[in-house]
Short mmCIF file of C-alpha atoms and ligand atoms in Angstrom, two decimals:
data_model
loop_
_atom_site.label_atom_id
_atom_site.label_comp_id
_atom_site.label_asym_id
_atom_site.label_seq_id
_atom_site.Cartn_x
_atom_site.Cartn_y
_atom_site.Cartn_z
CA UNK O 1 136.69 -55.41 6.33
CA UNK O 2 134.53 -52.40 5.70
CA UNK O 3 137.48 -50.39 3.99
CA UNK O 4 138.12 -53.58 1.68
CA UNK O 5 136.58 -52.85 -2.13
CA UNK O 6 133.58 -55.57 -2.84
CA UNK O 7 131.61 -56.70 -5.82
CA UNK O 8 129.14 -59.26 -5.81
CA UNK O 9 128.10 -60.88 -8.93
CA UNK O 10 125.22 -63.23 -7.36
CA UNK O 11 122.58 -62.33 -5.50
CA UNK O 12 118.98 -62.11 -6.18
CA UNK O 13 116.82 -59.21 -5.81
CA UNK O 14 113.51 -61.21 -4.38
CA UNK O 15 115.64 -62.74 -1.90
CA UNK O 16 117.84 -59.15 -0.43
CA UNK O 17 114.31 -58.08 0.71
CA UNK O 18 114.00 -59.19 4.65
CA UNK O 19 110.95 -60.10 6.23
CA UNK O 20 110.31 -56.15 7.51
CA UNK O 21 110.69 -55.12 3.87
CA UNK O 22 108.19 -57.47 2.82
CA UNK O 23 106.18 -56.90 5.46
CA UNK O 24 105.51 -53.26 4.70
CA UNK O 25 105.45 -53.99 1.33
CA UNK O 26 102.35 -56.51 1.76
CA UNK O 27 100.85 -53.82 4.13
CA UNK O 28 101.34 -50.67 1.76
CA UNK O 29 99.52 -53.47 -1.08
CA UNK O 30 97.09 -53.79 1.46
CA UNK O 31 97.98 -57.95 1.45
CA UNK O 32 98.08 -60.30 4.50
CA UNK O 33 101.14 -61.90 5.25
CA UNK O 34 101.26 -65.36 4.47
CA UNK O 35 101.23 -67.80 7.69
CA UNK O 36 103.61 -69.90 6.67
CA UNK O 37 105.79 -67.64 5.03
CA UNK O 38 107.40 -66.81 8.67
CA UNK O 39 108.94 -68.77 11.70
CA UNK O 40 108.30 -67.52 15.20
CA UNK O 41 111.38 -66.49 15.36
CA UNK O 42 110.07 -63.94 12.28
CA UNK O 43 112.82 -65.20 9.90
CA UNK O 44 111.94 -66.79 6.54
CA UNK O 45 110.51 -70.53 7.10
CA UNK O 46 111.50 -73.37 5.26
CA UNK O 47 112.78 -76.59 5.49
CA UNK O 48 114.78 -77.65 2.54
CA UNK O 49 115.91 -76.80 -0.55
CA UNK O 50 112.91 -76.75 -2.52
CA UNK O 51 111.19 -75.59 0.57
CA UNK O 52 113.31 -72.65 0.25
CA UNK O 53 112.24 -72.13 -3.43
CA UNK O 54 108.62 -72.06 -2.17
CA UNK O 55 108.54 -70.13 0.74
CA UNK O 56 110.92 -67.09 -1.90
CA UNK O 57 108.01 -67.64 -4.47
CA UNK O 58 105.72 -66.48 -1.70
CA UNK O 59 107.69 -63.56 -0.41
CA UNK O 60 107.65 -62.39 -3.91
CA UNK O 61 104.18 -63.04 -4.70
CA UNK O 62 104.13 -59.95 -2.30
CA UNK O 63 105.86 -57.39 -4.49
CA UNK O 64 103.23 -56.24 -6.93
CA UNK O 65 104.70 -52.17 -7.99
CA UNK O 66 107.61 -50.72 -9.88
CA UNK O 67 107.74 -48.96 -6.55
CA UNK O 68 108.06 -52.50 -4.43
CA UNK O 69 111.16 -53.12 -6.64
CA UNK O 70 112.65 -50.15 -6.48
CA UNK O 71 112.67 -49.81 -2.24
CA UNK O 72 114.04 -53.43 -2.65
CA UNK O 73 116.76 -52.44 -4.41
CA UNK O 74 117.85 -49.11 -3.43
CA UNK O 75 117.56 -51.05 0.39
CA UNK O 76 119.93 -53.89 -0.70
CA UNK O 77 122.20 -51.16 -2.53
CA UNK O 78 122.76 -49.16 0.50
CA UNK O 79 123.40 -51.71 2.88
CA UNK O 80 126.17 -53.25 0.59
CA UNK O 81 127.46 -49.74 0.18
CA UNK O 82 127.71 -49.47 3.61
CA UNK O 83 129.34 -52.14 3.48
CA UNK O 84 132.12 -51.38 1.04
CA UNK O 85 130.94 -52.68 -2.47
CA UNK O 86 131.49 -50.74 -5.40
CA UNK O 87 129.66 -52.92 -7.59
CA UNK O 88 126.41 -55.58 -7.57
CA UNK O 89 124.71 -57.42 -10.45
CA UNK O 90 121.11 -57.61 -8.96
CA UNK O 91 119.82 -61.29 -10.28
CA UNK O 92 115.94 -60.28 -11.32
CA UNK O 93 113.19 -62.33 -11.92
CA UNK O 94 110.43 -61.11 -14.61
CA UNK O 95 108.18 -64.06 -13.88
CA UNK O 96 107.72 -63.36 -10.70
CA UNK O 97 106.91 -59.90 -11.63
CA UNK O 98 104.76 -61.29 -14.16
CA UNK O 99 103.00 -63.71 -12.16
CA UNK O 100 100.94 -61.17 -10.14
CA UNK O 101 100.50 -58.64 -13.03
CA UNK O 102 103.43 -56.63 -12.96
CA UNK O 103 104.74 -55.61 -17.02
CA UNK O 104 108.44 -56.44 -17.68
CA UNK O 105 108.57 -52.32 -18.23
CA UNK O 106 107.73 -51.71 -15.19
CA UNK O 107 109.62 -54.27 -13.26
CA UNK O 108 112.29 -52.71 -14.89
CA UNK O 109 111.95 -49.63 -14.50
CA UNK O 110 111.45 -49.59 -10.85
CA UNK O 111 114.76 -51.68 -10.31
CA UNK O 112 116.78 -48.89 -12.49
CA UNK O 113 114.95 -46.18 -10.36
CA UNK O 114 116.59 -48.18 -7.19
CA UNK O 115 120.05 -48.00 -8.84
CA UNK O 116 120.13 -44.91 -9.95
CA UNK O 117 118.82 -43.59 -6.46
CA UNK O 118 121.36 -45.51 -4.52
CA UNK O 119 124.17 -44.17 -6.99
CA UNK O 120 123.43 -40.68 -6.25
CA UNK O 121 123.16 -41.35 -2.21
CA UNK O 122 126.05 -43.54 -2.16
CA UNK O 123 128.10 -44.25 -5.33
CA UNK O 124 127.41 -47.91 -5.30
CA UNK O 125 127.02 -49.09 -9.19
CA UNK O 126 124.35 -51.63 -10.01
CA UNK O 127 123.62 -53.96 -12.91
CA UNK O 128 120.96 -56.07 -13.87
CA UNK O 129 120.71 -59.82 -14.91
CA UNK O 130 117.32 -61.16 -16.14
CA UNK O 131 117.06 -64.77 -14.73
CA UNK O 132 114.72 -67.66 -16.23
CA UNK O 133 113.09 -70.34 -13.71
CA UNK O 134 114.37 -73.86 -14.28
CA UNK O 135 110.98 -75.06 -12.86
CA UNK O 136 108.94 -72.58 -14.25
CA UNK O 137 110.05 -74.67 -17.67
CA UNK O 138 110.95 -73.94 -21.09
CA UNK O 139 109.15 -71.02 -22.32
CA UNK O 140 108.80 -69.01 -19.81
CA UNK O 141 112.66 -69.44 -20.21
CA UNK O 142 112.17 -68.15 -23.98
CA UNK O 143 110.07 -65.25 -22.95
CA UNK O 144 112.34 -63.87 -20.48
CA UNK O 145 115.08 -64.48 -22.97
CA UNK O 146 113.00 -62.66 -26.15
CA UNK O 147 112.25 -59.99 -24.42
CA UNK O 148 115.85 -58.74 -22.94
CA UNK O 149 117.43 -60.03 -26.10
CA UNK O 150 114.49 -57.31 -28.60
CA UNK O 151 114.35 -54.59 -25.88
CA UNK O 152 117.90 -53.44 -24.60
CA UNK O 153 118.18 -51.96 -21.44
CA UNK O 154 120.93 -50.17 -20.49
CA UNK O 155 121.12 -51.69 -17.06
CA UNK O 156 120.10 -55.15 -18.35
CA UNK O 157 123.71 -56.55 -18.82
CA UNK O 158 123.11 -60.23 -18.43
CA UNK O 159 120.64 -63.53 -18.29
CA UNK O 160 120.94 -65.64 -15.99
CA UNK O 161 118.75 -69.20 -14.43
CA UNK O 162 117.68 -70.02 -10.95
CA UNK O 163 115.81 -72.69 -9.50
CA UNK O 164 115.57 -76.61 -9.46
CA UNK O 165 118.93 -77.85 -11.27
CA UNK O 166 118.41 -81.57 -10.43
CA UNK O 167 114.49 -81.30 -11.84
CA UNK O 168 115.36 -79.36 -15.07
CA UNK O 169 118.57 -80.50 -16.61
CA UNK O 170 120.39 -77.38 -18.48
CA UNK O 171 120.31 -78.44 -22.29
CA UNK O 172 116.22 -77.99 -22.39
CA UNK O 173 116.96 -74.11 -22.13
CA UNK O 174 119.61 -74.19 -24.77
CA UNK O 175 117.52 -72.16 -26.77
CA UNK O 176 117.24 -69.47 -24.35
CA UNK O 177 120.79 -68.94 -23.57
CA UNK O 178 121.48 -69.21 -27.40
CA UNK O 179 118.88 -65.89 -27.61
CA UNK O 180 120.68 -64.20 -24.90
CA UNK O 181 123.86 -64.32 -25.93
CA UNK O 182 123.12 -63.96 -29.47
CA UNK O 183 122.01 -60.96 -28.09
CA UNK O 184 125.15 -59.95 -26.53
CA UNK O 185 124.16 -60.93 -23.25
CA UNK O 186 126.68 -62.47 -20.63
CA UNK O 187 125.06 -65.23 -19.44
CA UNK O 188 125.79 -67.23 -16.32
CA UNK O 189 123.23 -70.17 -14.89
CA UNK O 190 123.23 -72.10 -11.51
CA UNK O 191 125.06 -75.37 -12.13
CA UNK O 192 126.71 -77.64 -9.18
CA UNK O 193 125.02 -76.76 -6.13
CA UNK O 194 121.89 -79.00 -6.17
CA UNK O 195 123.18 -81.51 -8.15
CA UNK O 196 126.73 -82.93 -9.12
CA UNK O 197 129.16 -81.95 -11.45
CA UNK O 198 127.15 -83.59 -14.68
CA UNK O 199 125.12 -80.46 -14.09
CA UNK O 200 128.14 -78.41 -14.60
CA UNK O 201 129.00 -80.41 -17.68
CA UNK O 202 125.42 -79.66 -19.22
CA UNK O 203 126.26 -75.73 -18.06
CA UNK O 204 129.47 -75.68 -20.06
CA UNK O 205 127.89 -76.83 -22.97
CA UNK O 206 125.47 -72.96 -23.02
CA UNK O 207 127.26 -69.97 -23.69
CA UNK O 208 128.26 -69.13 -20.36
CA UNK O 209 131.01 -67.62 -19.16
CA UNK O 210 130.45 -67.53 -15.61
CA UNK O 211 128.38 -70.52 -13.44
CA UNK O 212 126.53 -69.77 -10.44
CA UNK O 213 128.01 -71.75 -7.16
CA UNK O 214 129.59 -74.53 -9.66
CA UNK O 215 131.06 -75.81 -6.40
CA UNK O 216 130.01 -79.88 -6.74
CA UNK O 217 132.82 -79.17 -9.30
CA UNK O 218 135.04 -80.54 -6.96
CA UNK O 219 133.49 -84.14 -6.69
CA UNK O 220 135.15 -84.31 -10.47
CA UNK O 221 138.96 -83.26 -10.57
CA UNK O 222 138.97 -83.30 -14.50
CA UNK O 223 136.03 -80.93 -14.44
CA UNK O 224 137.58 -78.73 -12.27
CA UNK O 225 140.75 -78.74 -14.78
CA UNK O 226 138.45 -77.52 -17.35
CA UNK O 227 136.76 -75.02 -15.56
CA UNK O 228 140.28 -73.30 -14.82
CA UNK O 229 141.43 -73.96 -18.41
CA UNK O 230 138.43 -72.16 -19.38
CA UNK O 231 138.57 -69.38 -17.24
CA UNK O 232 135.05 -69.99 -16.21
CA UNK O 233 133.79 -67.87 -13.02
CA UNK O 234 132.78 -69.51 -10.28
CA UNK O 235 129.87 -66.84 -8.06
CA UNK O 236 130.49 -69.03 -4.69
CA UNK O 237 128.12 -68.14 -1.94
CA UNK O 238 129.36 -70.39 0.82
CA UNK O 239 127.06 -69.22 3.52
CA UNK O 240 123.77 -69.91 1.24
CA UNK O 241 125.45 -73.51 0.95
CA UNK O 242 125.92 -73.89 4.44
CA UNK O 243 122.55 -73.13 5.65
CA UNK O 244 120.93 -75.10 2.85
CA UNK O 245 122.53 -78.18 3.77
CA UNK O 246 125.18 -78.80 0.81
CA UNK O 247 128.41 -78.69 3.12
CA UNK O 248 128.02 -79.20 7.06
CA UNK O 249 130.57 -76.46 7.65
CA UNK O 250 132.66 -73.45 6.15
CA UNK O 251 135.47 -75.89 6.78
CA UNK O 252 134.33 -78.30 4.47
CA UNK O 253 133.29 -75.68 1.34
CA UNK O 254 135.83 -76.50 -1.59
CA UNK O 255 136.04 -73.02 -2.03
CA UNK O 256 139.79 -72.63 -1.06
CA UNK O 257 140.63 -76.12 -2.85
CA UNK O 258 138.84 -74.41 -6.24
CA UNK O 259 140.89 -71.29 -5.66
CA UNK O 260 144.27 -73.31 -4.95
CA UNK O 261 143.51 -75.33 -8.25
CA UNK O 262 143.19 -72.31 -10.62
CA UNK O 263 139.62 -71.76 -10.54
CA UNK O 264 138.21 -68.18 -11.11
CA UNK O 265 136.13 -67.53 -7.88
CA UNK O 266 133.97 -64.96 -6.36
CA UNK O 267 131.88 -64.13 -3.39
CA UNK O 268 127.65 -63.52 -3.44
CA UNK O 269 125.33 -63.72 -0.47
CA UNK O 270 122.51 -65.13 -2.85
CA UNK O 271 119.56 -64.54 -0.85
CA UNK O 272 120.97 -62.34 2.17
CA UNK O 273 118.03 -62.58 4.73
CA UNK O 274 116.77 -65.94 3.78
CA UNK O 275 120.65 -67.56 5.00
CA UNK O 276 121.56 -64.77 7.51
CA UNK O 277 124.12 -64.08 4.82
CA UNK O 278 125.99 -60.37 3.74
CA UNK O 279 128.10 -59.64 0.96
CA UNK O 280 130.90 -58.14 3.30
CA UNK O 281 129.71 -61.02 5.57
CA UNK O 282 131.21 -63.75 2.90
CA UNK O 283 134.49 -61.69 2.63
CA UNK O 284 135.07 -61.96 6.71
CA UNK O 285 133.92 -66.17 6.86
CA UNK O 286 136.65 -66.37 3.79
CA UNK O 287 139.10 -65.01 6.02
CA UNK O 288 138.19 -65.99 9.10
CA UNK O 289 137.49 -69.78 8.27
CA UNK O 290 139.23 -70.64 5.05
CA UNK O 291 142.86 -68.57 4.94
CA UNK O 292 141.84 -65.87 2.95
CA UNK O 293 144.55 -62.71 3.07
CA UNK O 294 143.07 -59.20 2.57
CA UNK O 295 145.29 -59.62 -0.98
CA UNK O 296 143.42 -63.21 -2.18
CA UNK O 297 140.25 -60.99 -0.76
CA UNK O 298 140.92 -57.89 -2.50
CA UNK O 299 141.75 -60.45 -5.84
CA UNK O 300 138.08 -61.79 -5.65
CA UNK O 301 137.03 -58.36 -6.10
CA UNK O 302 139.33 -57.70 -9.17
CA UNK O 303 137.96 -61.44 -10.14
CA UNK O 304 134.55 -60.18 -9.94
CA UNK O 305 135.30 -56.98 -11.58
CA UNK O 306 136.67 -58.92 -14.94
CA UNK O 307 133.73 -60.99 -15.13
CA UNK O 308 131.10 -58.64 -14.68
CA UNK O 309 128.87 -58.00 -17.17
CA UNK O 310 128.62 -54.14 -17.13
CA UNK O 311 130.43 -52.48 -20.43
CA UNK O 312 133.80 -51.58 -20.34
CA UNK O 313 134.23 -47.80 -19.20
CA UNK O 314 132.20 -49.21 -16.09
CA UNK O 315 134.93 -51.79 -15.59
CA UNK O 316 137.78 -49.73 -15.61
CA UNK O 317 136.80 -46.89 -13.23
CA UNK O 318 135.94 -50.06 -10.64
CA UNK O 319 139.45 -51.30 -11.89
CA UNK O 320 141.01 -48.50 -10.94
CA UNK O 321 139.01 -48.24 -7.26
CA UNK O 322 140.93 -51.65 -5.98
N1 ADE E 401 116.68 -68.89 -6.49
C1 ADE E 401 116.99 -68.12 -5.47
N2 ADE E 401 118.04 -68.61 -4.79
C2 ADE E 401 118.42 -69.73 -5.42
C3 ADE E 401 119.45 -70.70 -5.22
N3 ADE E 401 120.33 -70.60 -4.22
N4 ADE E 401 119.50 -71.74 -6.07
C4 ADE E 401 118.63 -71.86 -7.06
N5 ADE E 401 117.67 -70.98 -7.30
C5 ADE E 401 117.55 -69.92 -6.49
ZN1 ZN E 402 121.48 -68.16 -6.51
#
């Protein structure tokens, strides 16, 4: 699986940092760990989904340098190069970075500083989505929005949301996505993993062109006509669903049944250490547990590659690597 080409569209960069990571992070910042941020097993401790949300605020409460963000990425870079991806679109949160005094310049610049390292000590290519907090609310959404959409970035291709879908329904942040991709932005926004497919509907109705998991599609067979009719990206992450409780198995993850009905899908480990979860680990479970052939595997990537956000030159030298 190693030799097989990989891109991962969804993952985000607070959540690729495992407890070690974080824990010398903390130390360097000459921080505490948090108790409960841990298990005694020494993995991340939570017990639901908005548990979950919590106990990732508090690991990233922890990252407080331009520095901090760059070891996180070039880390999570060189593992997935390692593990045969070409390309990853690093999800990144400026309120976090905000929230414990961190500028939006410096944020950046440490996360570019991790991609262009890991470039030149493995070839791996890396991108950058700005994400908004659903819960945070509405304009902290328009902040994060302003300020990718009035200062360009070369690496900032995209704008994306995270956080509680069934809390904050998607039209309030119409505003945002409209400044985005006004901006020429792609934009993309979790939809249809913690709530149903009327969350998807509200997603459809922002200028995306991609939704994050979007998988609750399937409880609605004429939304899942549209999506294919609309050539709208599904970033699946069936491992992160798994753990968190929305299917009981890999067996029962619609992925396959999305595929089979036309559906655009692709593969993202969405907060690696948090789920146990790889990028080249979602390419073997899709094989090993839902039929996948290395060809429908090695389409995914060329699915991913067509809906990435990075400009065009970008896409066709990872074109022409599958
Ligand atoms: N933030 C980090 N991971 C997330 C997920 N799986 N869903 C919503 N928000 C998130
Ligand atoms: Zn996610």
């Amino acid at each position: 699986m190693t030799n097989l080409p990989k891109a991962e569209l969804h993952v985000h960069l607070e959540g690729t940092a495992p407890p070690d990571l974080v824990g010398r992070i903390a130390a360097r910042n000459a921080m505490a760990l948090p108790e409960r941020l841990l298990g005694v097993d020494g993995r991340y401790r939570y017990t639901d989904f908005l548990d979950f949300l919590r106990t990732y605020d508090l690991a990233a409460s922890l990252m407080r340098t331009g520095q901090d963000y760059r070891d996180i990425t070039y880390e999570y870079l060189r593992s997935c190069a390692g593990a045969g991806a070409l390309y990853v679109e690093l999800t990144a949160s400026p309120d976090h970075a905000r929230l414990v005094g961190l500028s939006d310049e410096d944020h950046l610049e440490g996360i570019a500083r991790g991609i262009d390292d890991a470039r030149r000590d493995t070839g791996i290519e890396g991108r950058i989505l700005v994400s908004a907090v659903r819960n945070f609310g509405v304009e902290p959404a328009l902040r994060v929005a302003r300020y990718a959409a009035e200062r360009p970035h070369p690496y900032v291709v995209g704008f994306s949301m995270a956080g509680d879908e069934a809390g904050f329904p998607a039209g309030e942040f119409a505003e945002a996505f409209a400044i985005a991709a006004g901006a020429g932005l792609g934009c993309t926004i979790h939809a249809g993993e913690w709530a149903g497919p009327e969350s998807v509907r509200a997603a459809l109705e922002l200028p995306v062109t991609r939704v994050a998991h979007g998988v609750r599609s399937i409880e609605d067979p004429a939304l899942v006509s549209e999506l294919a009719a609309r050539g709208i990206v599904l970033e699946c992450c069936p491992t992160s669903n798994v753990v968190l409780g929305v299917y009981r198995s890999y067996e029962d993850h619609p992925l396959p049944q999305l595929r089979d009905a036309g559906v655009k899908v692709t593969l993202g480990s969405d907060d690696p250490p948090y789920f146990g979860a790889t990028i080249a680990g979602e390419y073997a479970v899709c094989a090993a547990r839902m039929g996948f052939t290395e060809d429908d595997l090695r389409e995914v990537t060329r699915t991913a590659i067509d809906a990435a956000f990075c400009e065009e030159d970008l896409r066709m030298r990872l074109r022409s690597r599958v």
